[in-house]
Short mmCIF file of C-alpha atoms in Angstrom, two decimals:
data_model
loop_
_atom_site.label_atom_id
_atom_site.label_comp_id
_atom_site.label_asym_id
_atom_site.label_seq_id
_atom_site.Cartn_x
_atom_site.Cartn_y
_atom_site.Cartn_z
CA UNK A 1 0.00 0.00 0.00
CA UNK A 2 3.05 2.28 0.03
CA UNK A 3 2.92 4.52 -3.06
CA UNK A 4 5.47 7.06 -4.31
CA UNK A 5 3.16 9.81 -2.99
CA UNK A 6 2.98 8.28 0.51
CA UNK A 7 6.72 7.67 0.59
CA UNK A 8 7.33 11.30 -0.32
CA UNK A 9 4.82 12.42 2.33
CA UNK A 10 6.41 10.30 5.08
CA UNK A 11 9.85 11.66 4.18
CA UNK A 12 8.61 15.18 5.01
CA UNK A 13 6.13 14.32 7.77
CA UNK A 14 7.54 11.32 9.68
CA UNK A 15 5.15 8.79 11.19
CA UNK A 16 4.91 8.88 14.99
CA UNK A 17 5.87 5.20 15.12
CA UNK A 18 7.94 3.03 12.83
CA UNK A 19 5.91 1.52 10.02
CA UNK A 20 5.42 -2.24 10.48
CA UNK A 21 5.53 -4.54 7.48
CA UNK A 22 4.65 -8.24 7.40
CA UNK A 23 6.78 -10.12 4.86
CA UNK A 24 5.09 -13.30 3.66
CA UNK A 25 7.91 -14.70 1.54
CA UNK A 26 11.26 -13.93 -0.06
CA UNK A 27 10.16 -14.83 -3.58
CA UNK A 28 7.00 -14.63 -5.63
CA UNK A 29 6.07 -18.30 -5.26
CA UNK A 30 6.30 -18.44 -1.46
CA UNK A 31 4.80 -14.99 -0.95
CA UNK A 32 1.74 -15.54 -3.10
CA UNK A 33 1.23 -19.05 -1.72
CA UNK A 34 0.33 -17.17 1.46
CA UNK A 35 -1.57 -14.16 0.11
CA UNK A 36 -3.33 -16.06 -2.71
CA UNK A 37 -3.19 -12.77 -4.63
CA UNK A 38 -1.30 -12.52 -7.93
CA UNK A 39 0.90 -9.44 -8.06
CA UNK A 40 1.06 -9.03 -4.27
CA UNK A 41 4.77 -9.93 -4.09
CA UNK A 42 5.88 -7.23 -6.52
CA UNK A 43 3.52 -4.70 -4.90
CA UNK A 44 4.89 -5.41 -1.42
CA UNK A 45 8.54 -5.18 -2.43
CA UNK A 46 7.88 -2.05 -4.45
CA UNK A 47 6.60 -0.45 -1.26
CA UNK A 48 9.55 -1.72 0.80
CA UNK A 49 12.02 -0.34 -1.72
CA UNK A 50 10.25 3.04 -1.70
CA UNK A 51 10.66 3.22 2.08
CA UNK A 52 14.35 2.30 1.78
CA UNK A 53 14.97 4.85 -0.96
CA UNK A 54 13.35 7.64 1.09
CA UNK A 55 15.07 6.51 4.31
CA UNK A 56 11.75 6.09 6.13
CA UNK A 57 12.15 3.93 9.29
CA UNK A 58 10.25 0.65 9.31
CA UNK A 59 10.37 -2.74 10.99
CA UNK A 60 9.51 -6.08 9.46
CA UNK A 61 7.99 -9.27 10.83
CA UNK A 62 6.87 -12.51 9.29
CA UNK A 63 4.64 -15.54 9.64
CA UNK A 64 6.04 -19.03 10.07
CA UNK A 65 4.14 -21.05 7.47
CA UNK A 66 4.78 -24.20 5.41
CA UNK A 67 5.68 -22.06 2.39
CA UNK A 68 8.13 -19.84 4.31
CA UNK A 69 9.74 -22.13 6.89
CA UNK A 70 12.76 -22.82 4.66
CA UNK A 71 13.39 -19.12 4.10
CA UNK A 72 14.13 -18.03 7.67
CA UNK A 73 17.90 -17.73 7.20
CA UNK A 74 17.48 -15.77 3.97
CA UNK A 75 14.83 -13.55 5.56
CA UNK A 76 16.89 -12.80 8.68
CA UNK A 77 20.01 -12.09 6.62
CA UNK A 78 18.03 -9.50 4.68
CA UNK A 79 16.51 -8.05 7.85
CA UNK A 80 19.98 -7.61 9.35
CA UNK A 81 20.77 -5.12 6.56
CA UNK A 82 17.80 -2.87 7.37
CA UNK A 83 19.21 0.14 9.28
CA UNK A 84 16.25 0.51 11.63
CA UNK A 85 15.96 -3.13 12.71
CA UNK A 86 17.79 -3.12 16.05
CA UNK A 87 16.54 -6.56 17.11
CA UNK A 88 15.58 -9.85 15.42
CA UNK A 89 12.22 -9.92 13.60
CA UNK A 90 9.18 -11.38 15.30
CA UNK A 91 7.17 -14.26 13.84
CA UNK A 92 3.52 -15.18 14.00
CA UNK A 93 3.36 -18.93 14.54
CA UNK A 94 0.44 -20.04 16.70
CA UNK A 95 -2.37 -18.64 14.61
CA UNK A 96 -5.74 -17.47 15.93
CA UNK A 97 -8.95 -18.66 14.35
CA UNK A 98 -11.36 -16.35 12.60
CA UNK A 99 -12.94 -14.09 15.24
CA UNK A 100 -16.28 -13.82 13.40
CA UNK A 101 -16.82 -17.55 13.80
CA UNK A 102 -18.43 -17.88 10.34
CA UNK A 103 -17.37 -19.47 7.08
CA UNK A 104 -14.69 -22.14 6.69
CA UNK A 105 -11.58 -20.01 7.20
CA UNK A 106 -10.96 -21.37 10.68
CA UNK A 107 -10.52 -24.90 9.34
CA UNK A 108 -7.96 -23.61 6.84
CA UNK A 109 -6.13 -21.79 9.64
CA UNK A 110 -5.95 -24.95 11.77
CA UNK A 111 -4.10 -26.73 8.95
CA UNK A 112 -1.37 -24.06 9.06
CA UNK A 113 -0.77 -24.22 12.80
CA UNK A 114 2.56 -25.47 14.06
CA UNK A 115 2.56 -28.12 16.72
CA UNK A 116 4.02 -26.90 20.05
CA UNK A 117 7.35 -28.70 19.58
CA UNK A 118 7.91 -27.10 16.17
CA UNK A 119 7.13 -23.70 17.61
CA UNK A 120 9.53 -24.23 20.50
CA UNK A 121 12.36 -25.02 18.06
CA UNK A 122 11.87 -21.61 16.48
CA UNK A 123 11.52 -19.76 19.79
CA UNK A 124 14.64 -21.36 21.24
CA UNK A 125 16.94 -21.25 18.21
CA UNK A 126 19.09 -18.84 20.18
CA UNK A 127 18.81 -20.65 23.48
CA UNK A 128 20.76 -18.16 25.58
CA UNK A 129 18.67 -15.21 24.42
CA UNK A 130 15.41 -17.13 24.75
CA UNK A 131 16.14 -18.26 28.31
CA UNK A 132 17.21 -14.78 29.35
CA UNK A 133 14.04 -13.27 27.92
CA UNK A 134 11.95 -15.90 29.65
CA UNK A 135 13.69 -15.29 32.98
CA UNK A 136 12.85 -11.60 32.75
CA UNK A 137 9.30 -12.36 31.64
CA UNK A 138 8.66 -14.94 34.33
CA UNK A 139 9.89 -12.62 37.08
CA UNK A 140 7.07 -10.22 36.17
CA UNK A 141 4.14 -12.18 34.79
CA UNK A 142 4.08 -15.75 36.13
CA UNK A 143 1.38 -16.42 38.70
CA UNK A 144 -2.12 -17.95 38.83
CA UNK A 145 -4.71 -15.53 37.47
CA UNK A 146 -7.63 -16.62 39.62
CA UNK A 147 -11.21 -16.58 38.40
CA UNK A 148 -11.14 -13.15 36.75
CA UNK A 149 -11.27 -13.57 32.98
CA UNK A 150 -9.65 -10.33 31.86
CA UNK A 151 -6.03 -10.14 32.94
CA UNK A 152 -4.84 -8.11 29.92
CA UNK A 153 -5.33 -4.41 29.13
CA UNK A 154 -8.42 -5.09 27.04
CA UNK A 155 -11.05 -2.42 27.69
CA UNK A 156 -8.80 -0.75 30.22
CA UNK A 157 -7.04 1.81 28.05
CA UNK A 158 -9.66 2.10 25.31
CA UNK A 159 -10.86 -0.18 22.55
CA UNK A 160 -11.84 -0.19 18.89
CA UNK A 161 -14.98 0.59 16.92
CA UNK A 162 -16.00 -1.70 14.08
CA UNK A 163 -17.74 -0.73 10.84
CA UNK A 164 -21.17 -1.32 12.41
CA UNK A 165 -20.76 1.09 15.31
CA UNK A 166 -19.93 -1.49 17.97
CA UNK A 167 -17.23 -0.60 20.47
CA UNK A 168 -15.08 -3.65 21.25
CA UNK A 169 -12.53 -3.97 24.06
CA UNK A 170 -10.42 -6.13 21.72
CA UNK A 171 -10.37 -6.59 17.95
CA UNK A 172 -10.63 -10.37 18.36
CA UNK A 173 -13.56 -10.39 20.78
CA UNK A 174 -16.99 -10.29 19.15
CA UNK A 175 -18.97 -12.03 21.86
CA UNK A 176 -22.34 -10.22 22.15
CA UNK A 177 -21.86 -9.70 25.90
CA UNK A 178 -18.58 -7.85 25.37
CA UNK A 179 -19.45 -5.30 22.67
CA UNK A 180 -21.16 -1.94 23.14
CA UNK A 181 -23.57 -0.44 20.58
CA UNK A 182 -22.64 3.22 20.16
CA UNK A 183 -25.82 3.88 18.18
CA UNK A 184 -27.90 3.29 21.30
CA UNK A 185 -25.40 4.48 23.90
CA UNK A 186 -22.46 6.84 24.30
CA UNK A 187 -18.69 6.68 24.30
CA UNK A 188 -18.51 7.96 27.87
CA UNK A 189 -20.96 5.32 29.10
CA UNK A 190 -18.92 2.61 27.39
CA UNK A 191 -15.65 3.77 28.98
CA UNK A 192 -16.96 4.73 32.41
CA UNK A 193 -19.58 2.05 33.02
CA UNK A 194 -19.62 -0.81 30.51
CA UNK A 195 -15.95 -1.75 30.16
CA UNK A 196 -15.00 -1.46 33.86
CA UNK A 197 -17.89 -3.79 34.71
CA UNK A 198 -16.88 -6.16 31.89
CA UNK A 199 -13.34 -6.38 33.24
CA UNK A 200 -14.71 -7.74 36.53
CA UNK A 201 -16.28 -10.74 34.75
CA UNK A 202 -15.44 -14.02 36.44
CA UNK A 203 -15.22 -17.51 35.01
CA UNK A 204 -17.97 -19.99 35.79
CA UNK A 205 -16.79 -22.96 33.70
CA UNK A 206 -15.64 -25.66 36.19
CA UNK A 207 -12.90 -26.79 33.82
CA UNK A 208 -11.48 -23.27 33.63
CA UNK A 209 -11.67 -22.83 37.41
CA UNK A 210 -9.88 -26.11 38.09
CA UNK A 211 -7.17 -25.52 35.49
CA UNK A 212 -6.57 -22.01 34.15
CA UNK A 213 -7.46 -20.17 37.35
CA UNK A 214 -4.85 -22.19 39.27
CA UNK A 215 -2.17 -22.37 36.56
CA UNK A 216 1.02 -20.52 37.45
CA UNK A 217 2.33 -20.54 33.86
CA UNK A 218 -0.68 -18.52 32.73
CA UNK A 219 1.80 -15.82 31.67
CA UNK A 220 3.18 -18.18 29.02
CA UNK A 221 -0.30 -19.07 27.81
CA UNK A 222 -2.35 -16.95 25.42
CA UNK A 223 -5.61 -18.23 26.89
CA UNK A 224 -8.03 -15.31 27.15
CA UNK A 225 -11.75 -14.62 26.58
CA UNK A 226 -11.10 -13.73 22.93
CA UNK A 227 -9.33 -17.00 22.23
CA UNK A 228 -12.09 -18.98 23.96
CA UNK A 229 -14.67 -17.13 21.89
CA UNK A 230 -12.91 -17.90 18.62
CA UNK A 231 -12.34 -21.57 19.45
CA UNK A 232 -15.50 -22.48 21.36
CA UNK A 233 -18.03 -19.64 21.29
CA UNK A 234 -17.72 -19.04 25.05
CA UNK A 235 -15.56 -16.77 27.23
CA UNK A 236 -14.14 -19.32 29.64
CA UNK A 237 -13.50 -22.63 27.88
CA UNK A 238 -9.82 -23.67 27.96
CA UNK A 239 -8.15 -23.81 24.54
CA UNK A 240 -6.16 -27.04 24.45
CA UNK A 241 -3.83 -25.87 21.68
CA UNK A 242 -2.71 -22.88 23.77
CA UNK A 243 -2.38 -25.05 26.88
CA UNK A 244 -0.09 -27.48 25.06
CA UNK A 245 2.09 -24.63 23.77
CA UNK A 246 2.53 -23.16 27.27
CA UNK A 247 3.31 -26.54 28.85
CA UNK A 248 5.83 -27.40 26.12
CA UNK A 249 7.72 -24.17 26.84
CA UNK A 250 7.47 -24.64 30.61
CA UNK A 251 8.92 -28.16 30.40
CA UNK A 252 11.81 -26.93 28.25
CA UNK A 253 12.55 -24.19 30.79
CA UNK A 254 12.43 -26.63 33.69
CA UNK A 255 9.41 -25.03 35.33
CA UNK A 256 7.42 -28.27 35.35
CA UNK A 257 8.20 -31.97 35.15
CA UNK A 258 7.64 -34.11 32.08
CA UNK A 259 4.15 -35.40 32.93
CA UNK A 260 3.12 -32.59 35.26
CA UNK A 261 0.37 -30.03 34.78
CA UNK A 262 1.17 -26.53 35.96
CA UNK A 263 -2.07 -26.17 37.92
CA UNK A 264 -1.00 -29.14 40.04
CA UNK A 265 2.15 -27.39 41.32
CA UNK A 266 1.87 -26.16 44.90
CA UNK A 267 5.27 -24.49 45.31
CA UNK A 268 5.05 -22.50 42.10
CA UNK A 269 6.86 -19.53 43.61
CA UNK A 270 9.84 -21.77 44.36
CA UNK A 271 9.88 -23.04 40.78
CA UNK A 272 9.98 -19.49 39.44
CA UNK A 273 12.66 -18.39 41.91
CA UNK A 274 14.81 -21.35 40.92
CA UNK A 275 14.34 -20.60 37.24
CA UNK A 276 15.25 -16.92 37.43
CA UNK A 277 18.15 -17.59 39.83
CA UNK A 278 21.81 -18.11 38.97
CA UNK A 279 21.73 -21.92 38.97
CA UNK A 280 19.25 -22.25 36.13
CA UNK A 281 20.39 -25.52 34.58
CA UNK A 282 21.06 -27.19 37.92
CA UNK A 283 17.58 -26.31 39.09
CA UNK A 284 16.01 -27.48 35.86
CA UNK A 285 17.64 -30.88 36.21
CA UNK A 286 16.30 -31.15 39.76
CA UNK A 287 12.81 -31.00 38.29
CA UNK A 288 13.41 -33.67 35.69
CA UNK A 289 14.52 -31.65 32.67
CA UNK A 290 17.88 -32.17 30.97
CA UNK A 291 19.15 -30.61 27.76
#
C-alpha cells in the first residue's frame, strides 16, 4: 500500500511510530502461496524499496508457514541489513482462528498451525537469548490468574470501533456480551460504566476454574476470553492448543516436570525463583529436565 506519494509524504512528515511490514515470503512463489493474490509480491517489495529509498524507518515481521519455513535464514540475513531493525524480527506462529466464527476459514487456519514442539524449536533457536528473555518475563508475569477472565489491558485503556458502530474492548472479541452499541449508547458510558464492569467478569466454567485459574504458567499461555470465543463460542473454555504450547515451553525451561500439569504445582513460587536464579540448569535438572 506504500505509493510514491505516501513515501514522499512520510519523508517530510515522519510517522509517529515506525511503520510495520509483514513479509510473507522472499520470492514470488512463497509470498503468493500465502496471500493467494497474484501481483502481491511485486507490490509489497515495491513499497519496501520506496521506504528504503526515502530513508523512512520501518520494521519487518513474518509468519512461520509451510511455504516460508525454509526461508528463515534468507529472511533474517536480509533483515539484518535494514538500518532501523535493532533486534531480530518477530514471527507469527500459533495462529488465531477467525474471530467472526463464520465461514470455513478457521478450518484452513488450523491446517497451518505449528505443533508446540515445532514452535519451540523456532523460539529457542538462540537458546541463551530465549532463556534470558523468559527469565525476565517470568519474574514479572508468572502467577495464577484466579477466576477473573480479563487479565490483559483489554477495555482498560480504550478499545476499537467496528464498521457497524460497535465498540469492542479487543479486535478479536466479538462475543455479544462484550461489545457496546454506540448507536444506542455513548462513548462515555462505554468507557466509564460498561468496560469497567466487563473487566470484573469471572469464570464460571468448572474446567477453567480447576485448570486455568490455578495455573502458574498462565503468563506463558495466550488463553483469554477472545481465544475462547474464537475456538468455542464461550468466554471461559480452555483452549487445548494454547495449553499445550505453554506446557511445552514450561517443560523446556524446567518449570514443570515431564508429565506434570502446571495447575498441580503447589510451590510454584519456588519453581519461578529457581528458574530466574543463577543456577538455572542445575535447578532445571532437579525438576526432571535435561538438555
